[in-house]
XYZ file of C-alpha atoms in Angstrom:
336
model
C 22.160 4.208 -2.833
C 20.642 7.670 -2.850
C 21.290 10.604 -5.124
C 20.708 14.269 -4.519
C 17.433 16.048 -4.084
C 18.392 17.615 -7.343
C 15.234 18.135 -9.311
C 15.171 21.803 -8.278
C 17.582 22.442 -11.140
C 14.687 22.278 -13.570
C 12.784 25.279 -12.259
C 15.848 27.077 -10.911
C 17.422 27.091 -14.363
C 14.459 27.313 -16.735
C 12.324 29.562 -14.556
C 14.214 31.169 -11.707
C 17.662 31.816 -13.032
C 17.124 32.645 -16.701
C 16.300 36.305 -17.380
C 13.297 37.050 -19.541
C 15.534 37.779 -22.527
C 16.400 34.092 -22.794
C 12.779 32.913 -22.952
C 12.520 33.390 -26.710
C 15.285 30.873 -27.290
C 14.039 28.504 -24.609
C 10.451 28.502 -25.899
C 11.253 26.493 -28.993
C 13.174 23.956 -26.932
C 10.449 23.343 -24.394
C 8.090 21.312 -26.567
C 10.459 18.373 -26.339
C 10.074 18.012 -22.572
C 6.275 17.965 -22.457
C 4.914 14.714 -20.986
C 1.383 13.970 -22.165
C 1.171 10.671 -20.266
C 0.517 12.247 -16.874
C -3.135 12.311 -15.793
C -4.107 15.989 -15.934
C -7.317 15.212 -14.049
C -5.235 14.569 -10.940
C -3.330 17.817 -11.347
C -6.418 19.862 -12.254
C -8.578 18.570 -9.402
C -9.047 20.685 -6.289
C -9.854 18.000 -3.754
C -7.373 19.290 -1.187
C -5.853 22.528 0.057
C -5.110 25.152 -2.605
C -5.312 28.927 -3.026
C -5.405 31.314 -5.952
C -2.059 32.963 -6.538
C -0.091 30.058 -5.081
C 1.309 27.360 -7.383
C 2.760 24.100 -6.098
C 5.074 22.206 -8.432
C 6.179 18.694 -7.518
C 9.850 18.232 -8.402
C 10.950 14.617 -8.832
C 14.444 13.196 -9.085
C 14.653 9.545 -10.128
C 17.535 7.260 -9.184
C 17.854 4.959 -12.198
C 21.309 3.539 -13.006
C 22.616 1.906 -16.177
C 20.542 -1.122 -17.255
C 17.814 -0.417 -14.670
C 14.293 -0.434 -16.095
C 12.505 0.586 -12.899
C 13.589 3.464 -10.687
C 12.331 5.130 -7.531
C 11.645 8.783 -6.846
C 14.786 9.359 -4.840
C 14.126 13.080 -4.469
C 10.756 14.757 -3.976
C 10.252 18.447 -3.366
C 7.381 20.887 -3.595
C 8.373 24.203 -5.113
C 5.849 26.853 -4.067
C 5.593 29.987 -6.173
C 3.679 32.262 -3.831
C 2.317 35.368 -5.561
C 0.238 36.323 -2.505
C 3.148 36.598 -0.093
C 5.786 37.316 -2.772
C 7.948 34.372 -1.810
C 9.557 31.251 -3.192
C 9.473 28.150 -0.989
C 10.871 24.657 -1.155
C 9.532 21.730 0.874
C 11.562 18.521 0.939
C 9.505 15.346 1.336
C 11.376 12.524 3.052
C 11.552 9.502 0.742
C 11.050 7.075 3.669
C 7.851 8.727 4.914
C 5.288 6.095 5.930
C 2.211 6.863 3.817
C -0.901 5.207 2.428
C -0.274 4.489 -1.260
C -3.645 4.037 -3.021
C -4.060 0.394 -3.984
C -0.862 -0.696 -2.209
C -1.374 0.033 1.484
C 1.072 1.729 3.836
C 4.625 1.889 2.548
C 7.472 4.301 1.904
C 6.584 7.341 -0.139
C 9.358 6.584 -2.638
C 7.634 3.314 -3.618
C 4.648 5.166 -5.082
C 6.715 6.104 -8.115
C 7.735 2.481 -8.674
C 4.108 1.312 -8.670
C 2.555 4.083 -10.735
C 5.173 6.683 -11.642
C 4.098 10.341 -11.641
C 0.361 9.702 -11.507
C 0.420 7.553 -8.382
C 3.114 9.634 -6.683
C 1.095 12.835 -7.141
C -2.073 11.101 -5.926
C -0.231 9.729 -2.878
C 1.227 13.104 -1.907
C -2.093 14.900 -2.334
C -3.993 12.321 -0.304
C -1.566 11.986 2.593
C -0.576 15.642 2.932
C -4.018 17.064 1.971
C -2.417 19.382 -0.536
C -3.156 20.055 -4.210
C -0.271 19.801 -6.682
C -0.734 21.861 -9.850
C 2.294 20.775 -11.902
C 5.243 18.418 -11.880
C 8.743 18.206 -13.362
C 11.139 15.251 -13.369
C 14.843 14.832 -14.051
C 16.859 11.624 -14.069
C 19.996 10.628 -12.234
C 22.600 11.194 -14.934
C 21.545 14.717 -15.873
C 23.099 15.970 -12.682
C 26.731 15.553 -13.677
C 26.235 17.003 -17.155
C 24.507 20.106 -15.810
C 27.193 20.731 -13.197
C 29.905 20.408 -15.840
C 27.984 22.696 -18.206
C 28.098 25.321 -15.452
C 31.843 24.893 -15.083
C 31.424 23.244 -11.702
C 29.493 24.123 -8.542
C 30.985 25.548 -5.335
C 30.118 24.004 -1.950
C 31.670 23.943 1.514
C 33.209 20.538 2.309
C 33.427 19.433 5.955
C 36.188 17.217 7.338
C 33.859 14.309 8.053
C 32.580 14.293 4.467
C 35.883 13.766 2.658
C 36.240 10.015 3.231
C 32.614 9.324 2.326
C 32.914 11.351 -0.873
C 36.058 9.491 -1.893
C 34.249 6.153 -1.508
C 31.786 7.151 -4.231
C 34.118 9.027 -6.569
C 35.431 6.008 -8.560
C 31.871 4.958 -9.402
C 30.574 8.426 -10.275
C 33.733 9.119 -12.299
C 33.068 5.992 -14.374
C 29.501 7.189 -15.025
C 30.561 10.620 -16.263
C 30.542 10.898 -20.057
C 32.192 14.317 -20.053
C 35.198 14.080 -22.439
C 36.858 16.911 -20.504
C 36.527 15.369 -17.049
C 40.295 14.763 -16.888
C 41.988 12.305 -14.575
C 40.102 11.196 -11.479
C 40.459 13.633 -8.589
C 39.761 12.696 -4.984
C 38.934 15.162 -2.227
C 41.908 16.215 -0.119
C 40.867 19.343 1.754
C 37.985 21.023 3.533
C 36.389 24.389 2.839
C 34.688 26.034 -0.111
C 35.753 24.594 -3.440
C 34.388 24.138 -6.932
C 33.523 20.539 -7.728
C 33.153 18.755 -11.041
C 29.988 16.865 -11.849
C 31.158 13.451 -10.656
C 32.601 14.972 -7.453
C 29.409 16.831 -6.598
C 27.340 13.733 -7.279
C 29.546 11.859 -4.800
C 28.979 14.650 -2.276
C 25.242 14.406 -2.765
C 25.207 10.638 -2.221
C 26.600 10.739 1.336
C 23.954 9.120 3.540
C 25.486 7.064 6.324
C 28.121 9.487 7.531
C 25.983 11.635 9.846
C 22.413 12.701 10.552
C 19.424 13.490 8.357
C 19.909 17.155 9.223
C 23.423 17.023 7.781
C 22.118 15.375 4.626
C 19.597 18.172 4.284
C 22.372 20.725 4.766
C 24.259 19.172 1.855
C 21.160 19.261 -0.311
C 20.714 22.963 0.417
C 24.385 23.580 -0.340
C 24.042 21.944 -3.732
C 20.800 23.731 -4.598
C 22.297 27.102 -3.724
C 25.452 26.266 -5.653
C 23.463 25.301 -8.750
C 21.385 28.450 -8.630
C 24.416 30.671 -8.129
C 26.143 28.930 -11.009
C 23.263 29.658 -13.348
C 22.866 33.262 -12.218
C 26.549 33.911 -12.855
C 26.597 32.179 -16.240
C 27.360 34.257 -19.319
C 24.378 34.789 -21.632
C 26.432 33.357 -24.487
C 26.470 29.997 -22.690
C 22.693 29.735 -22.252
C 22.062 27.729 -25.455
C 24.615 25.092 -24.470
C 23.186 24.836 -20.980
C 19.617 24.513 -22.249
C 20.684 21.806 -24.693
C 22.380 19.979 -21.801
C 19.393 20.138 -19.467
C 16.355 19.497 -21.612
C 17.038 15.903 -22.757
C 16.816 14.817 -19.117
C 13.638 16.704 -18.161
C 9.963 15.787 -18.404
C 7.013 17.883 -17.256
C 3.254 18.147 -17.715
C 3.659 21.869 -18.445
C 3.509 23.157 -21.988
C 5.893 25.933 -23.111
C 3.342 28.688 -22.530
C 2.733 27.430 -18.987
C 6.439 27.288 -18.197
C 7.011 30.798 -19.498
C 3.982 32.112 -17.642
C 5.233 30.503 -14.446
C 8.666 31.981 -15.110
C 7.118 35.425 -15.384
C 5.407 34.945 -12.025
C 8.695 33.920 -10.429
C 10.534 36.923 -11.823
C 7.747 39.229 -10.611
C 8.444 38.157 -7.016
C 11.619 40.218 -7.020
C 13.359 38.338 -4.225
C 14.357 34.929 -5.592
C 15.759 33.532 -2.362
C 14.371 30.168 -1.262
C 12.796 29.549 2.133
C 13.030 25.859 2.971
C 11.289 23.255 5.079
C 11.526 19.500 5.464
C 8.432 17.395 5.959
C 7.602 15.323 7.930
C 8.982 17.081 10.980
C 11.443 14.500 12.265
C 11.631 14.702 16.041
C 10.377 12.775 19.066
C 7.240 14.891 19.365
C 5.908 15.234 15.831
C 6.936 12.092 13.974
C 4.427 9.930 15.900
C 6.638 7.033 16.871
C 9.618 8.216 14.860
C 11.558 5.832 12.683
C 10.349 2.228 12.874
C 11.413 -0.978 11.179
C 8.756 -1.965 8.656
C 8.776 -4.942 6.291
C 9.882 -2.529 3.549
C 12.729 -1.203 5.709
C 13.074 1.738 8.074
C 10.218 4.205 7.682
C 9.425 7.627 9.154
C 5.990 8.025 10.689
C 4.384 11.418 11.155
C 1.602 12.976 13.189
C -1.319 14.034 10.921
C -1.700 17.163 13.053
C 1.584 18.456 11.630
C -0.052 18.793 8.208
C -1.366 22.155 9.456
C 2.226 23.285 9.954
C 3.046 22.268 6.380
C 0.036 24.215 5.116
C 0.985 27.257 7.210
C 4.397 27.262 5.553
C 3.094 26.914 2.015
C 0.000 29.129 2.175
C 0.639 31.582 5.029
C 4.405 31.935 4.630
C 5.046 30.865 8.244
C 8.329 28.906 8.542
C 8.413 26.085 11.116
C 10.727 28.001 13.481
C 8.115 30.807 13.687
C 5.068 28.569 13.856
C 3.169 29.021 17.130
C 1.419 25.648 16.757
C 4.790 23.920 16.657
C 6.084 25.925 19.608
C 2.955 25.216 21.648
C 3.231 21.483 20.999
C 6.842 21.541 22.163
C 5.927 23.467 25.309
C 3.037 21.157 26.168
C 5.294 18.134 25.773
C 7.766 19.554 28.288
C 5.110 19.548 31.017
C 3.734 16.095 30.388
């Protein structure tokens, strides 16, 4: 079962959403989330595409459940803090992408974390997408509900076709919630914009078999926007409680000074809206054979030529719908 591409909460709360006035309090809390086990040589190397003024942070969400000792990287995103183009970008990496995992051959991208955790996952992403990652942050499965509840809930727009799927998951996610104020279990009964509790939003985020990958991505964007709005609208007096809720679940290679410096760069952008992309590009033209059945399950292949489109988005600020290379490929395919 999959959880939400939820790791964005780390940077959105600690870096994007907190005003500079809160940094003094946060600074003393940040030492506890520093992970010294990650191989800094991988992060510091410049073997692939990178540019001064542009920072790429790998955001990882793991899917461990109670009593599980090994978990996968269920959610993988690249948060780009682009000082050159004054923009903030988010690239979702499909967990089933068919990649070459060093030492393990071609498999799903999500398996890299199982074999070698952050170090191997970062190495795999850099090698296959020819892109340097400068930092990483990770959050685990159960942090999600606590953070949502600390915000007083998150508002999303529920569609009719999502209600039944959500209600299938609610009993399980309700049992996982440790919030003493969660109240009696509440199932979804209506469509439209509504504020969900932690266990309800986790159920929403776990919908996978109800519709298409595009719809799943829409839900992920809804949750990310809801989380960010929740933090931005939070009273300053509630910051300490929120920080205390978040930090036990977070690990990162960044030291406090690095996080605060990165936060300053984000705030200097002015416009904190997120431009988003999903990679690989999943269509008949660019996914090079599309979804195939591999011994490890269904995997998504991709055309290496589309890496240029990913780089254009991250480094040149060109979204896929404005990318002339993508348009030209589509046009050429129509005449073949």
